[in-house]
Amino acid sequence: MIRLITTATLALALFAGVAVTARVSAQDDKPKSFGLVVYKLGEKFATDEKAGEAIDKFAGYLDSNIEGADFKRLGVRNKPDDALKLFKDEAKPVAVAIVSPGFYYTHKSDLKLTALAEAQRDGKDGEQYTLVGAAKVDSYPAGKRIATSMSADTDWLNKAVLRAPKDAKPVVWVQYDNLLDAGYEIIDEEDGAPDFILVDRTTLKLYESDDDLKTLKKGLQSEVLPQDLVVEVDGRLGEKRDALKKTLANLDQTDEGKKIGELLQSPKFPAPDTTRLEKVQKWYDAE
């Protein structure tokens, strides 16, 4: 009788061990979840409603190319304060994000951000901004009103894009969600029209293709600056970090990847230009 009880007990213990092993194995096989955020300064279409589906497709592409990973969209934002709320939500930790460079420099330390890759919008390396207006301006336009879609981050504008000479009167940044409207206001000489407009390369091409807007004069240009950065948050990618970097760098090597690149307006995301990153970091540190 004692032997029977012992044998039965042993059988139950073995069964329990098998069950535990199976349960642990199942947990090991389950893909690890990584929160994904996209923040694009001043881009009116950078919202969950407008861009959520595209970012979900991007997350799905990452899942299919990085074994054991499950990337989940946590939000798409176009204002720094709104984006920061997502990063601060401890219930939904962010592991990786595509962010505008100003956000990276402002929160690099407190959010423990590491730049892994850099966008190449329309295939271009780096971003350069140009001032356009009714008259050409070749030097810092002290005290002038400048239209921009990025007024939510004046640190980026003043520390990197258009740095003022010492003791110069600062420019006044005027928010325009549609920079084409600002151009037409200048052409029509409307009351309250800005003096100049700050445009990136893509917007400048739109100006140059418009019969009216192409009459505006191109002037002062910024240095070539970082584009949007893919950043890791607090080392949360772990062993998946290298696989993500490889997947992003090779985005243009497959038909499926090319489609994702079109959605993101960047054919691939190579490693960031460290010299460029460090140059702008010095400007931020000097303030």
Short mmCIF file of C-alpha atoms in Angstrom, two decimals:
data_model
loop_
_atom_site.label_atom_id
_atom_site.label_comp_id
_atom_site.label_asym_id
_atom_site.label_seq_id
_atom_site.Cartn_x
_atom_site.Cartn_y
_atom_site.Cartn_z
CA MET A 1 0.00 0.00 0.00
CA ILE A 2 2.79 2.35 0.93
CA ARG A 3 4.58 1.47 -2.30
CA LEU A 4 1.43 2.23 -4.32
CA ILE A 5 1.02 5.63 -2.71
CA THR A 6 4.67 6.43 -3.26
CA THR A 7 4.47 5.40 -6.91
CA ALA A 8 1.33 7.46 -7.45
CA THR A 9 2.88 10.45 -5.75
CA LEU A 10 5.98 10.10 -7.91
CA ALA A 11 3.85 9.90 -11.04
CA LEU A 12 1.99 13.07 -10.07
CA ALA A 13 5.26 14.84 -9.40
CA LEU A 14 6.65 13.79 -12.76
CA PHE A 15 3.47 14.92 -14.49
CA ALA A 16 3.66 18.27 -12.71
CA GLY A 17 7.27 18.60 -13.80
CA VAL A 18 6.35 17.92 -17.40
CA ALA A 19 3.52 20.46 -17.18
CA VAL A 20 5.83 23.11 -15.75
CA THR A 21 8.44 22.40 -18.42
CA ALA A 22 5.83 22.63 -21.15
CA ARG A 23 4.53 25.88 -19.70
CA VAL A 24 8.03 27.41 -19.53
CA SER A 25 8.76 26.20 -23.05
CA ALA A 26 5.57 27.83 -24.32
CA GLN A 27 6.55 31.07 -22.63
CA ASP A 28 10.00 30.90 -24.23
CA ASP A 29 8.44 30.39 -27.66
CA LYS A 30 6.14 33.39 -27.30
CA PRO A 31 7.53 36.45 -29.14
CA LYS A 32 8.73 39.24 -26.89
CA SER A 33 6.65 42.40 -27.16
CA PHE A 34 8.29 45.75 -27.97
CA GLY A 35 6.41 49.04 -27.79
CA LEU A 36 6.83 51.27 -30.85
CA VAL A 37 6.23 55.05 -30.99
CA VAL A 38 6.52 57.45 -33.93
CA TYR A 39 6.93 61.20 -33.39
CA LYS A 40 7.27 63.58 -36.34
CA LEU A 41 7.52 67.26 -35.36
CA GLY A 42 4.99 69.47 -37.11
CA GLU A 43 3.70 66.78 -39.48
CA LYS A 44 -0.09 67.16 -39.45
CA PHE A 45 -0.56 63.62 -40.75
CA ALA A 46 1.53 62.10 -37.93
CA THR A 47 -1.45 60.90 -35.90
CA ASP A 48 -2.87 57.49 -35.11
CA GLU A 49 -5.90 58.29 -37.24
CA LYS A 50 -3.89 59.26 -40.31
CA ALA A 51 -0.74 57.13 -40.01
CA GLY A 52 -1.65 54.33 -37.61
CA GLU A 53 -2.30 51.78 -40.34
CA ALA A 54 1.03 52.50 -42.03
CA ILE A 55 2.93 52.13 -38.75
CA ASP A 56 1.12 48.86 -38.03
CA LYS A 57 2.34 47.55 -41.39
CA PHE A 58 5.85 48.67 -40.46
CA ALA A 59 5.57 46.84 -37.13
CA GLY A 60 4.34 43.73 -38.94
CA TYR A 61 7.30 43.89 -41.30
CA LEU A 62 9.67 44.04 -38.34
CA ASP A 63 7.91 41.04 -36.77
CA SER A 64 8.35 38.98 -39.93
CA ASN A 65 12.05 39.80 -40.19
CA ILE A 66 13.14 39.69 -36.55
CA GLU A 67 12.64 36.27 -35.04
CA GLY A 68 10.96 36.17 -31.64
CA ALA A 69 9.87 39.83 -31.70
CA ASP A 70 6.41 41.37 -31.66
CA PHE A 71 6.42 45.12 -32.27
CA LYS A 72 3.27 46.97 -31.24
CA ARG A 73 2.31 50.55 -32.11
CA LEU A 74 1.75 52.61 -28.96
CA GLY A 75 1.11 55.90 -30.71
CA VAL A 76 1.87 58.34 -33.51
CA ARG A 77 2.28 61.99 -32.50
CA ASN A 78 3.35 65.33 -34.00
CA LYS A 79 3.88 67.44 -30.87
CA PRO A 80 6.74 66.89 -28.40
CA ASP A 81 4.62 67.10 -25.26
CA ASP A 82 2.16 64.53 -26.60
CA ALA A 83 5.00 62.22 -27.59
CA LEU A 84 6.64 62.55 -24.17
CA LYS A 85 3.45 61.31 -22.50
CA LEU A 86 3.80 58.04 -24.39
CA PHE A 87 7.40 57.62 -23.27
CA LYS A 88 6.43 58.34 -19.66
CA ASP A 89 3.65 55.71 -19.57
CA GLU A 90 5.19 52.96 -17.43
CA ALA A 91 2.23 50.66 -18.09
CA LYS A 92 3.13 50.59 -21.79
CA PRO A 93 6.92 50.80 -22.00
CA VAL A 94 8.42 52.11 -25.23
CA ALA A 95 11.32 50.04 -26.53
CA VAL A 96 11.95 51.71 -29.87
CA ALA A 97 10.79 54.89 -31.58
CA ILE A 98 11.23 57.02 -34.66
CA VAL A 99 11.62 60.58 -33.42
CA SER A 100 12.45 64.01 -34.75
CA PRO A 101 16.06 64.93 -33.90
CA GLY A 102 15.13 67.77 -31.56
CA PHE A 103 13.29 65.31 -29.31
CA TYR A 104 16.37 63.09 -29.26
CA TYR A 105 18.65 65.90 -28.13
CA THR A 106 16.22 67.21 -25.52
CA HIS A 107 15.46 63.83 -23.97
CA LYS A 108 18.57 61.82 -24.75
CA SER A 109 19.63 61.68 -21.11
CA ASP A 110 16.37 61.52 -19.17
CA LEU A 111 14.79 58.86 -21.42
CA LYS A 112 18.10 57.05 -22.02
CA LEU A 113 17.84 57.21 -25.80
CA THR A 114 20.37 55.58 -28.11
CA ALA A 115 20.34 56.46 -31.81
CA LEU A 116 20.40 53.27 -33.88
CA ALA A 117 19.49 54.46 -37.38
CA GLU A 118 18.61 57.57 -39.35
CA ALA A 119 15.91 58.17 -41.94
CA GLN A 120 16.77 59.12 -45.51
CA ARG A 121 13.65 60.96 -46.58
CA ASP A 122 13.21 60.74 -50.33
CA GLY A 123 16.60 59.02 -50.44
CA LYS A 124 18.49 62.09 -49.19
CA ASP A 125 21.27 61.93 -46.60
CA GLY A 126 20.60 64.50 -43.89
CA GLU A 127 18.16 67.42 -43.93
CA GLN A 128 18.76 71.01 -44.96
CA TYR A 129 16.42 73.95 -44.46
CA THR A 130 16.10 77.04 -46.65
CA LEU A 131 14.60 80.47 -46.05
CA VAL A 132 12.39 81.66 -48.90
CA GLY A 133 10.65 85.00 -49.28
CA ALA A 134 9.81 87.91 -51.55
CA ALA A 135 13.42 89.06 -51.23
CA LYS A 136 16.55 86.95 -50.89
CA VAL A 137 18.12 86.86 -47.43
CA ASP A 138 21.75 85.79 -47.08
CA SER A 139 22.30 86.42 -43.37
CA TYR A 140 20.43 85.85 -40.13
CA PRO A 141 17.13 87.79 -40.42
CA ALA A 142 17.18 89.36 -36.96
CA GLY A 143 13.74 90.19 -35.61
CA LYS A 144 11.88 88.93 -38.68
CA ARG A 145 8.75 86.77 -38.62
CA ILE A 146 9.41 83.33 -40.04
CA ALA A 147 6.75 80.77 -40.92
CA THR A 148 7.45 77.21 -39.83
CA SER A 149 5.57 74.00 -39.15
CA MET A 150 7.92 73.22 -36.24
CA SER A 151 7.20 75.98 -33.70
CA ALA A 152 6.37 73.36 -31.05
CA ASP A 153 10.14 72.83 -30.68
CA THR A 154 11.85 76.21 -30.69
CA ASP A 155 14.99 74.68 -29.17
CA TRP A 156 15.50 72.71 -32.37
CA LEU A 157 14.83 75.78 -34.48
CA ASN A 158 17.11 78.12 -32.51
CA LYS A 159 19.90 75.75 -31.52
CA ALA A 160 20.27 73.78 -34.75
CA VAL A 161 18.26 75.01 -37.73
CA LEU A 162 18.73 78.80 -37.59
CA ARG A 163 21.31 79.78 -35.00
CA ALA A 164 21.50 83.47 -34.19
CA PRO A 165 24.79 85.38 -34.09
CA LYS A 166 25.76 86.71 -30.68
CA ASP A 167 23.58 89.64 -29.52
CA ALA A 168 21.31 89.43 -32.58
CA LYS A 169 17.61 90.04 -32.05
CA PRO A 170 15.90 86.62 -32.22
CA VAL A 171 13.56 85.82 -35.07
CA VAL A 172 9.86 85.30 -34.34
CA TRP A 173 8.60 81.85 -35.25
CA VAL A 174 5.06 81.72 -36.61
CA GLN A 175 3.26 78.39 -36.80
CA TYR A 176 1.76 77.28 -40.12
CA ASP A 177 0.42 73.77 -40.51
CA ASN A 178 0.51 74.28 -44.27
CA LEU A 179 3.60 76.14 -45.46
CA LEU A 180 2.18 76.58 -48.95
CA ASP A 181 -0.40 78.92 -47.43
CA ALA A 182 2.39 81.05 -46.00
CA GLY A 183 3.94 81.36 -49.43
CA TYR A 184 0.71 82.52 -51.02
CA GLU A 185 0.26 85.10 -48.27
CA ILE A 186 3.64 86.62 -49.11
CA ILE A 187 2.89 86.62 -52.84
CA ASP A 188 -0.51 88.24 -52.26
CA GLU A 189 1.06 90.73 -49.82
CA GLU A 190 -1.57 89.92 -47.22
CA ASP A 191 -1.63 91.74 -43.89
CA GLY A 192 0.15 89.66 -41.29
CA ALA A 193 2.06 87.61 -43.84
CA PRO A 194 5.41 86.30 -42.57
CA ASP A 195 8.65 87.84 -43.79
CA PHE A 196 10.16 84.49 -44.71
CA ILE A 197 9.31 80.80 -44.71
CA LEU A 198 11.51 77.99 -43.42
CA VAL A 199 11.19 74.94 -45.68
CA ASP A 200 12.83 71.53 -45.79
CA ARG A 201 14.04 69.90 -49.00
CA THR A 202 10.73 68.20 -49.76
CA THR A 203 8.69 71.37 -49.29
CA LEU A 204 11.21 73.35 -51.34
CA LYS A 205 10.59 70.97 -54.26
CA LEU A 206 6.86 71.70 -53.96
CA TYR A 207 7.59 75.43 -54.11
CA GLU A 208 9.78 74.99 -57.17
CA SER A 209 7.06 73.03 -58.99
CA ASP A 210 4.34 75.65 -58.37
CA ASP A 211 3.99 78.45 -60.93
CA ASP A 212 3.36 81.06 -58.24
CA LEU A 213 5.50 79.85 -55.36
CA LYS A 214 8.59 79.36 -57.51
CA THR A 215 8.78 83.14 -57.89
CA LEU A 216 9.85 83.42 -54.24
CA LYS A 217 13.57 83.86 -53.64
CA LYS A 218 15.73 81.19 -52.00
CA GLY A 219 18.16 82.48 -49.42
CA LEU A 220 19.99 81.43 -46.28
CA GLN A 221 20.36 77.68 -45.74
CA SER A 222 21.01 75.67 -42.61
CA GLU A 223 23.88 73.25 -42.29
CA VAL A 224 23.04 69.66 -43.20
CA LEU A 225 21.33 68.29 -40.10
CA PRO A 226 20.18 64.89 -38.83
CA GLN A 227 16.89 63.53 -40.10
CA ASP A 228 14.43 61.52 -38.00
CA LEU A 229 16.20 59.01 -35.79
CA VAL A 230 15.34 55.46 -34.80
CA VAL A 231 16.12 55.30 -31.09
CA GLU A 232 16.23 52.56 -28.51
CA VAL A 233 14.85 53.41 -25.07
CA ASP A 234 16.83 52.35 -22.00
CA GLY A 235 18.37 49.30 -23.67
CA ARG A 236 15.00 47.56 -23.95
CA LEU A 237 15.66 45.89 -27.30
CA GLY A 238 18.30 43.68 -25.76
CA GLU A 239 19.42 40.89 -28.07
CA LYS A 240 17.05 42.10 -30.82
CA ARG A 241 18.99 45.35 -31.28
CA ASP A 242 21.36 44.15 -34.00
CA ALA A 243 18.59 42.40 -35.90
CA LEU A 244 16.54 45.60 -35.93
CA LYS A 245 19.47 47.66 -37.20
CA LYS A 246 20.13 45.14 -39.98
CA THR A 247 16.46 45.01 -40.97
CA LEU A 248 16.20 48.79 -41.19
CA ALA A 249 19.45 49.18 -43.13
CA ASN A 250 18.33 46.58 -45.68
CA LEU A 251 14.77 47.84 -46.06
CA ASP A 252 15.26 48.56 -49.76
CA GLN A 253 16.53 45.06 -50.57
CA THR A 254 13.12 43.37 -50.90
CA ASP A 255 9.87 44.28 -52.64
CA GLU A 256 8.00 44.17 -49.33
CA GLY A 257 10.63 46.35 -47.69
CA LYS A 258 10.44 48.87 -50.52
CA LYS A 259 6.70 49.20 -49.95
CA ILE A 260 7.32 49.89 -46.25
CA GLY A 261 9.96 52.44 -47.23
CA GLU A 262 7.43 54.24 -49.41
CA LEU A 263 4.98 54.38 -46.50
CA LEU A 264 7.67 55.84 -44.24
CA GLN A 265 9.03 58.14 -46.98
CA SER A 266 12.47 56.68 -46.38
CA PRO A 267 13.81 53.86 -48.60
CA LYS A 268 16.05 52.65 -45.79
CA PHE A 269 17.37 53.60 -42.35
CA PRO A 270 21.17 53.27 -42.25
CA ALA A 271 23.33 53.90 -39.21
CA PRO A 272 23.24 57.56 -38.14
CA ASP A 273 25.97 59.96 -39.16
CA THR A 274 27.81 60.18 -35.83
CA THR A 275 29.82 63.24 -36.86
CA ARG A 276 26.61 65.11 -37.62
CA LEU A 277 24.99 63.94 -34.39
CA GLU A 278 27.95 65.07 -32.31
CA LYS A 279 28.12 68.45 -34.04
CA VAL A 280 24.53 69.28 -33.15
CA GLN A 281 25.00 67.89 -29.65
CA LYS A 282 27.72 70.48 -29.07
CA TRP A 283 25.31 73.24 -30.10
CA TYR A 284 22.76 71.98 -27.58
CA ASP A 285 25.39 71.66 -24.85
CA ALA A 286 26.59 75.22 -25.48
CA GLU A 287 23.23 76.76 -24.60
#
